[in-house]
Amino acid sequence: MSDGAINDPLPRMSREKAEEWAMHWTGSMARTANAEIQPETDPELPAAKFTDCVGKNNEVVDDGRFSLRYSVRAKLPKAQHAEAIRAIRDTLKEKGFEIQGYRSDPTKDPANLVDATHPKDHQFVSAGDVTDELLTLIVVTPCLLPPGAEQKQF
């Protein structure tokens, strides 16, 4: 998929595969951080949130395309947060991600944070501390088209 061409073919993936893929990524970040993913406890904050793709001019096409925001929390003592976020940042760099932002500053909220995007696959990942005992791990997919769906053109 090239940058900028409005009718370029979208990557294809089912919602189920996208969720599995996001679970894999958040699990990998948790392992890198030596943190334990916590079960969902708030039905208002589901791990997987699917949305319609919206173009840069607010266009929406009814062909099944979607993006996924997948977010989990992982338990880790506060004393290990900075090291964990740094390890996630370093691993993302090794995997070809571009770091969009990084900080380890106890005067800020969140104190430890990394945001990154993959230049080819266009996924976004983020990790940061949300409480003294929890990290949040987020994966956002690019716009995906389900297998078998016909991509509509603008």
PDB file of C-alpha atoms in Angstrom:
ATOM      1  CA  MET A   1       0.000   0.000   0.000  1.00  0.00           C
ATOM      2  CA  SER A   2       1.553   3.287  -1.023  1.00  0.00           C
ATOM      3  CA  ASP A   3       1.088   6.510   0.871  1.00  0.00           C
ATOM      4  CA  GLY A   4      -1.352   9.019  -0.512  1.00  0.00           C
ATOM      5  CA  ALA A   5      -3.212   7.224  -3.297  1.00  0.00           C
ATOM      6  CA  ILE A   6      -6.849   7.215  -2.236  1.00  0.00           C
ATOM      7  CA  ASN A   7      -7.826   4.084  -4.197  1.00  0.00           C
ATOM      8  CA  ASP A   8      -4.774   1.937  -3.503  1.00  0.00           C
ATOM      9  CA  PRO A   9      -5.698  -1.638  -2.560  1.00  0.00           C
ATOM     10  CA  LEU A  10      -6.279  -2.020   1.168  1.00  0.00           C
ATOM     11  CA  PRO A  11      -4.663  -4.823   3.147  1.00  0.00           C
ATOM     12  CA  ARG A  12      -7.102  -7.695   3.680  1.00  0.00           C
ATOM     13  CA  MET A  13      -7.864  -9.261   7.018  1.00  0.00           C
ATOM     14  CA  SER A  14     -10.972 -10.509   8.794  1.00  0.00           C
ATOM     15  CA  ARG A  15     -12.049  -8.909  12.056  1.00  0.00           C
ATOM     16  CA  GLU A  16     -11.216 -12.163  13.849  1.00  0.00           C
ATOM     17  CA  LYS A  17      -7.690 -12.292  12.392  1.00  0.00           C
ATOM     18  CA  ALA A  18      -7.166  -8.596  13.148  1.00  0.00           C
ATOM     19  CA  GLU A  19      -8.113  -9.186  16.772  1.00  0.00           C
ATOM     20  CA  GLU A  20      -5.827 -12.237  16.980  1.00  0.00           C
ATOM     21  CA  TRP A  21      -3.011 -10.191  15.450  1.00  0.00           C
ATOM     22  CA  ALA A  22      -3.560  -7.337  17.955  1.00  0.00           C
ATOM     23  CA  MET A  23      -3.679  -9.831  20.843  1.00  0.00           C
ATOM     24  CA  HIS A  24      -0.353 -11.208  19.630  1.00  0.00           C
ATOM     25  CA  TRP A  25       1.209  -7.717  19.584  1.00  0.00           C
ATOM     26  CA  THR A  26      -0.061  -6.706  23.022  1.00  0.00           C
ATOM     27  CA  GLY A  27       1.051 -10.084  24.378  1.00  0.00           C
ATOM     28  CA  SER A  28       4.491  -9.555  22.887  1.00  0.00           C
ATOM     29  CA  MET A  29       4.746  -6.100  24.453  1.00  0.00           C
ATOM     30  CA  ALA A  30       3.674  -7.519  27.825  1.00  0.00           C
ATOM     31  CA  ARG A  31       6.338 -10.240  27.607  1.00  0.00           C
ATOM     32  CA  THR A  32       8.974  -7.659  26.670  1.00  0.00           C
ATOM     33  CA  ALA A  33       7.936  -5.601  29.716  1.00  0.00           C
ATOM     34  CA  ASN A  34       7.756  -8.673  31.992  1.00  0.00           C
ATOM     35  CA  ALA A  35       4.174  -7.625  32.767  1.00  0.00           C
ATOM     36  CA  GLU A  36       1.013  -9.706  33.160  1.00  0.00           C
ATOM     37  CA  ILE A  37      -2.010  -8.832  31.018  1.00  0.00           C
ATOM     38  CA  GLN A  38      -5.068  -8.315  33.202  1.00  0.00           C
ATOM     39  CA  PRO A  39      -8.513  -9.669  32.352  1.00  0.00           C
ATOM     40  CA  GLU A  40     -11.141  -7.205  31.149  1.00  0.00           C
ATOM     41  CA  THR A  41     -13.309  -6.058  34.018  1.00  0.00           C
ATOM     42  CA  ASP A  42     -15.157  -3.074  32.551  1.00  0.00           C
ATOM     43  CA  PRO A  43     -17.693  -3.859  29.787  1.00  0.00           C
ATOM     44  CA  GLU A  44     -17.596  -0.162  28.855  1.00  0.00           C
ATOM     45  CA  LEU A  45     -13.915  -0.562  27.914  1.00  0.00           C
ATOM     46  CA  PRO A  46     -13.671  -3.665  25.724  1.00  0.00           C
ATOM     47  CA  ALA A  47     -10.195  -4.670  24.555  1.00  0.00           C
ATOM     48  CA  ALA A  48     -11.271  -4.689  20.891  1.00  0.00           C
ATOM     49  CA  LYS A  49     -13.053  -1.715  19.371  1.00  0.00           C
ATOM     50  CA  PHE A  50     -13.827  -1.885  15.652  1.00  0.00           C
ATOM     51  CA  THR A  51     -14.670   1.299  13.761  1.00  0.00           C
ATOM     52  CA  ASP A  52     -15.426   2.269  10.182  1.00  0.00           C
ATOM     53  CA  CYS A  53     -12.505   3.729   8.293  1.00  0.00           C
ATOM     54  CA  VAL A  54     -12.775   7.468   7.750  1.00  0.00           C
ATOM     55  CA  GLY A  55     -10.759   9.102   4.995  1.00  0.00           C
ATOM     56  CA  LYS A  56      -8.793  12.308   5.360  1.00  0.00           C
ATOM     57  CA  ASN A  57     -11.738  14.236   3.888  1.00  0.00           C
ATOM     58  CA  ASN A  58     -14.205  12.477   6.241  1.00  0.00           C
ATOM     59  CA  GLU A  59     -15.323  10.063   3.534  1.00  0.00           C
ATOM     60  CA  VAL A  60     -16.753   6.697   4.605  1.00  0.00           C
ATOM     61  CA  VAL A  61     -17.253   3.842   2.158  1.00  0.00           C
ATOM     62  CA  ASP A  62     -19.697   1.010   2.753  1.00  0.00           C
ATOM     63  CA  ASP A  63     -17.592  -1.953   1.644  1.00  0.00           C
ATOM     64  CA  GLY A  64     -16.811  -3.505   5.015  1.00  0.00           C
ATOM     65  CA  ARG A  65     -13.501  -1.774   5.631  1.00  0.00           C
ATOM     66  CA  PHE A  66     -12.620  -1.265   9.268  1.00  0.00           C
ATOM     67  CA  SER A  67      -9.875  -0.470  11.695  1.00  0.00           C
ATOM     68  CA  LEU A  68      -9.306  -1.949  15.108  1.00  0.00           C
ATOM     69  CA  ARG A  69      -8.122  -0.324  18.302  1.00  0.00           C
ATOM     70  CA  TYR A  70      -7.068  -3.016  20.750  1.00  0.00           C
ATOM     71  CA  SER A  71      -6.144  -2.010  24.285  1.00  0.00           C
ATOM     72  CA  VAL A  72      -5.249  -4.043  27.357  1.00  0.00           C
ATOM     73  CA  ARG A  73      -3.808  -3.344  30.762  1.00  0.00           C
ATOM     74  CA  ALA A  74      -0.821  -5.187  32.151  1.00  0.00           C
ATOM     75  CA  LYS A  75       0.236  -5.434  35.785  1.00  0.00           C
ATOM     76  CA  LEU A  76       3.731  -4.316  36.674  1.00  0.00           C
ATOM     77  CA  PRO A  77       5.150  -2.579  39.771  1.00  0.00           C
ATOM     78  CA  LYS A  78       5.802   1.147  39.307  1.00  0.00           C
ATOM     79  CA  ALA A  79       9.533   0.732  39.959  1.00  0.00           C
ATOM     80  CA  GLN A  80       9.772  -1.323  36.739  1.00  0.00           C
ATOM     81  CA  HIS A  81       7.711   0.949  34.453  1.00  0.00           C
ATOM     82  CA  ALA A  82      10.576   3.033  33.028  1.00  0.00           C
ATOM     83  CA  GLU A  83      12.685  -0.030  32.227  1.00  0.00           C
ATOM     84  CA  ALA A  84       9.686  -1.821  30.699  1.00  0.00           C
ATOM     85  CA  ILE A  85       8.717   1.060  28.391  1.00  0.00           C
ATOM     86  CA  ARG A  86      12.347   1.491  27.344  1.00  0.00           C
ATOM     87  CA  ALA A  87      12.562  -2.245  26.519  1.00  0.00           C
ATOM     88  CA  ILE A  88       9.355  -2.016  24.451  1.00  0.00           C
ATOM     89  CA  ARG A  89      10.746   1.034  22.614  1.00  0.00           C
ATOM     90  CA  ASP A  90      14.014  -0.743  21.838  1.00  0.00           C
ATOM     91  CA  THR A  91      12.212  -3.871  20.605  1.00  0.00           C
ATOM     92  CA  LEU A  92       9.900  -1.809  18.391  1.00  0.00           C
ATOM     93  CA  LYS A  93      12.935  -0.063  16.860  1.00  0.00           C
ATOM     94  CA  GLU A  94      14.527  -3.460  16.165  1.00  0.00           C
ATOM     95  CA  LYS A  95      11.320  -4.559  14.404  1.00  0.00           C
ATOM     96  CA  GLY A  96      11.425  -1.553  12.075  1.00  0.00           C
ATOM     97  CA  PHE A  97       8.952   0.736  13.831  1.00  0.00           C
ATOM     98  CA  GLU A  98       9.478   4.481  13.794  1.00  0.00           C
ATOM     99  CA  ILE A  99       9.286   5.951  17.285  1.00  0.00           C
ATOM    100  CA  GLN A 100       6.816   8.853  17.234  1.00  0.00           C
ATOM    101  CA  GLY A 101       7.275   9.765  20.869  1.00  0.00           C
ATOM    102  CA  TYR A 102       9.050   8.525  23.950  1.00  0.00           C
ATOM    103  CA  ARG A 103       9.457   9.794  27.460  1.00  0.00           C
ATOM    104  CA  SER A 104      10.506   8.727  30.904  1.00  0.00           C
ATOM    105  CA  ASP A 105       9.759  11.716  33.095  1.00  0.00           C
ATOM    106  CA  PRO A 106       8.189  11.308  36.553  1.00  0.00           C
ATOM    107  CA  THR A 107       6.936  14.914  36.443  1.00  0.00           C
ATOM    108  CA  LYS A 108       4.615  14.079  33.500  1.00  0.00           C
ATOM    109  CA  ASP A 109       1.440  12.018  33.263  1.00  0.00           C
ATOM    110  CA  PRO A 110       1.925   9.385  32.042  1.00  0.00           C
ATOM    111  CA  ALA A 111       5.506   9.347  33.236  1.00  0.00           C
ATOM    112  CA  ASN A 112       6.594   6.570  30.851  1.00  0.00           C
ATOM    113  CA  LEU A 113       5.267   6.404  27.322  1.00  0.00           C
ATOM    114  CA  VAL A 114       6.219   5.210  23.859  1.00  0.00           C
ATOM    115  CA  ASP A 115       4.255   5.644  20.601  1.00  0.00           C
ATOM    116  CA  ALA A 116       5.388   4.065  17.347  1.00  0.00           C
ATOM    117  CA  THR A 117       4.203   3.379  13.806  1.00  0.00           C
ATOM    118  CA  HIS A 118       5.359   0.863  11.253  1.00  0.00           C
ATOM    119  CA  PRO A 119       6.316   2.647   8.003  1.00  0.00           C
ATOM    120  CA  LYS A 120       5.269  -0.234   5.742  1.00  0.00           C
ATOM    121  CA  ASP A 121       2.355  -1.897   7.546  1.00  0.00           C
ATOM    122  CA  HIS A 122       0.986   1.357   9.042  1.00  0.00           C
ATOM    123  CA  GLN A 123       0.010  -0.079  12.401  1.00  0.00           C
ATOM    124  CA  PHE A 124       0.316   2.113  15.489  1.00  0.00           C
ATOM    125  CA  VAL A 125       1.388   0.834  18.903  1.00  0.00           C
ATOM    126  CA  SER A 126       1.582   2.574  22.234  1.00  0.00           C
ATOM    127  CA  ALA A 127       2.627   1.616  25.746  1.00  0.00           C
ATOM    128  CA  GLY A 128       2.507   3.727  28.860  1.00  0.00           C
ATOM    129  CA  ASP A 129       1.826   3.694  32.549  1.00  0.00           C
ATOM    130  CA  VAL A 130      -1.718   4.429  33.734  1.00  0.00           C
ATOM    131  CA  THR A 131      -1.454   3.716  37.475  1.00  0.00           C
ATOM    132  CA  ASP A 132       1.251   2.731  39.931  1.00  0.00           C
ATOM    133  CA  GLU A 133       0.606  -0.922  39.093  1.00  0.00           C
ATOM    134  CA  LEU A 134      -0.642  -0.894  35.481  1.00  0.00           C
ATOM    135  CA  LEU A 135       0.620  -0.279  31.974  1.00  0.00           C
ATOM    136  CA  THR A 136      -1.685   0.210  29.014  1.00  0.00           C
ATOM    137  CA  LEU A 137      -0.744  -1.542  25.762  1.00  0.00           C
ATOM    138  CA  ILE A 138      -2.474  -0.396  22.574  1.00  0.00           C
ATOM    139  CA  VAL A 139      -2.436  -1.548  18.952  1.00  0.00           C
ATOM    140  CA  VAL A 140      -4.303   0.263  16.167  1.00  0.00           C
ATOM    141  CA  THR A 141      -4.530  -1.348  12.740  1.00  0.00           C
ATOM    142  CA  PRO A 142      -4.561   0.531   9.477  1.00  0.00           C
ATOM    143  CA  CYS A 143      -7.746   0.423   7.452  1.00  0.00           C
ATOM    144  CA  LEU A 144      -8.399  -3.234   6.560  1.00  0.00           C
ATOM    145  CA  LEU A 145     -10.765  -4.822   4.062  1.00  0.00           C
ATOM    146  CA  PRO A 146     -12.345  -8.188   4.885  1.00  0.00           C
ATOM    147  CA  PRO A 147     -11.423 -11.104   2.593  1.00  0.00           C
ATOM    148  CA  GLY A 148     -13.900 -11.468  -0.244  1.00  0.00           C
ATOM    149  CA  ALA A 149     -15.209  -7.897   0.002  1.00  0.00           C
ATOM    150  CA  GLU A 150     -15.003  -5.768  -3.114  1.00  0.00           C
ATOM    151  CA  GLN A 151     -13.145  -2.542  -2.445  1.00  0.00           C
ATOM    152  CA  LYS A 152     -15.194   0.438  -3.551  1.00  0.00           C
ATOM    153  CA  GLN A 153     -13.444   3.387  -5.160  1.00  0.00           C
ATOM    154  CA  PHE A 154     -13.761   7.089  -4.427  1.00  0.00           C
TER     155      PHE A 154
END
